[in-house]
Coordinates of C-alpha atoms in Angstrom, one line a residue:
E1 CA 32.9 0.6 23.4
N2 CA 30.9 1.7 20.2
H3 CA 30.1 -1.8 19.0
G4 CA 27.3 -1.6 16.5
Q5 CA 27.1 2.2 16.5
K6 CA 28.3 2.5 12.9
E7 CA 25.8 -0.1 11.7
L8 CA 23.0 1.6 13.6
I9 CA 23.8 5.0 12.0
T10 CA 24.1 3.4 8.6
N11 CA 20.7 1.7 9.0
I12 CA 19.0 4.9 10.1
A13 CA 20.5 6.9 7.2
L14 CA 19.6 4.2 4.6
S15 CA 16.0 4.0 6.1
G16 CA 15.6 7.7 5.8
F17 CA 16.9 7.8 2.2
F18 CA 14.7 5.0 1.0
F19 CA 11.6 6.5 2.7
Y20 CA 12.4 9.7 0.9
V21 CA 12.7 7.9 -2.4
Y22 CA 9.4 6.0 -1.7
N23 CA 7.6 9.3 -1.0
E24 CA 8.9 10.9 -4.2
F25 CA 7.6 7.9 -6.2
A26 CA 4.3 8.0 -4.4
F27 CA 3.8 11.7 -5.1
A28 CA 4.7 11.2 -8.8
F29 CA 2.4 8.2 -9.0
T30 CA -0.5 10.1 -7.4
A31 CA 0.0 13.0 -9.8
Q32 CA -0.3 10.6 -12.7
V33 CA -3.3 8.6 -11.7
G34 CA -5.2 10.8 -9.2
S35 CA -5.6 10.7 -5.5
V36 CA -8.6 8.3 -5.4
T37 CA -7.0 5.7 -7.6
S38 CA -3.8 5.9 -5.6
S39 CA -5.7 5.5 -2.3
V40 CA -7.6 2.5 -3.7
L41 CA -4.5 0.8 -4.9
N42 CA -2.7 1.5 -1.6
T43 CA -5.6 -0.2 0.2
A44 CA -5.4 -3.2 -2.2
K45 CA -1.7 -3.4 -1.6
R46 CA -2.2 -3.6 2.1
V47 CA -4.8 -6.4 1.8
I48 CA -2.5 -8.3 -0.6
I49 CA 0.4 -8.0 1.9
I50 CA -1.8 -9.3 4.8
V51 CA -3.1 -12.3 2.7
V52 CA 0.3 -13.2 1.3
S53 CA 1.9 -13.0 4.8
C54 CA -0.8 -15.3 6.2
I55 CA -0.1 -17.8 3.5
I56 CA 3.7 -17.6 3.7
F57 CA 3.9 -17.8 7.5
A58 CA 1.0 -20.3 7.7
E59 CA -1.0 -18.1 10.0
P60 CA -4.7 -18.5 10.1
M61 CA -6.7 -15.3 9.4
E62 CA -9.2 -14.3 12.1
R63 CA -12.8 -13.7 11.2
N64 CA -12.5 -9.9 11.4
T65 CA -9.4 -10.0 9.2
M66 CA -11.2 -12.0 6.6
I67 CA -14.2 -9.7 6.7
G68 CA -12.0 -6.6 6.4
S69 CA -10.0 -8.1 3.6
A70 CA -13.2 -9.1 1.7
I71 CA -14.6 -5.5 2.1
A72 CA -11.4 -4.0 0.8
I73 CA -11.1 -6.4 -2.1
G74 CA -14.8 -5.9 -2.9
G75 CA -14.5 -2.1 -2.7
T76 CA -11.4 -2.2 -5.0
F77 CA -13.3 -4.3 -7.5
A78 CA -16.4 -2.1 -7.4
Y79 CA -14.2 1.0 -7.9
S80 CA -12.5 -0.7 -10.9
L81 CA -15.9 -1.5 -12.4
A82 CA -17.3 2.0 -11.7
S83 CA -14.2 3.7 -13.2
K84 CA -14.6 1.8 -16.4
A85 CA -18.3 2.5 -16.8
K86 CA -19.3 5.2 -19.2
P87 CA -20.8 8.2 -17.5
K88 CA -24.5 8.7 -18.2
A89 CA -25.7 11.8 -19.9
K90 CA -27.2 14.4 -17.6
T91 CA -30.9 15.1 -18.0
N92 CA -32.6 18.2 -16.7

């Protein structure tokens, strides 16, 4: 019996399609903002997902998770400040 085979094939096809669309948007976004900004925002996204998941599922964050999240958030904040700062004039 092929019970569930159609659903499995449909899920695989849809997963592949949506991953393709996600990659197209990611490449277009990276082309617009630059690779460093895209990488920093992707890191921030991952930290936000971890923190929000811990809150929603009432899971305590371990010490290393909190340290890693703080480093990532601090780095994102520092990059944001540095990118807004005016470059200093070069002196010879």
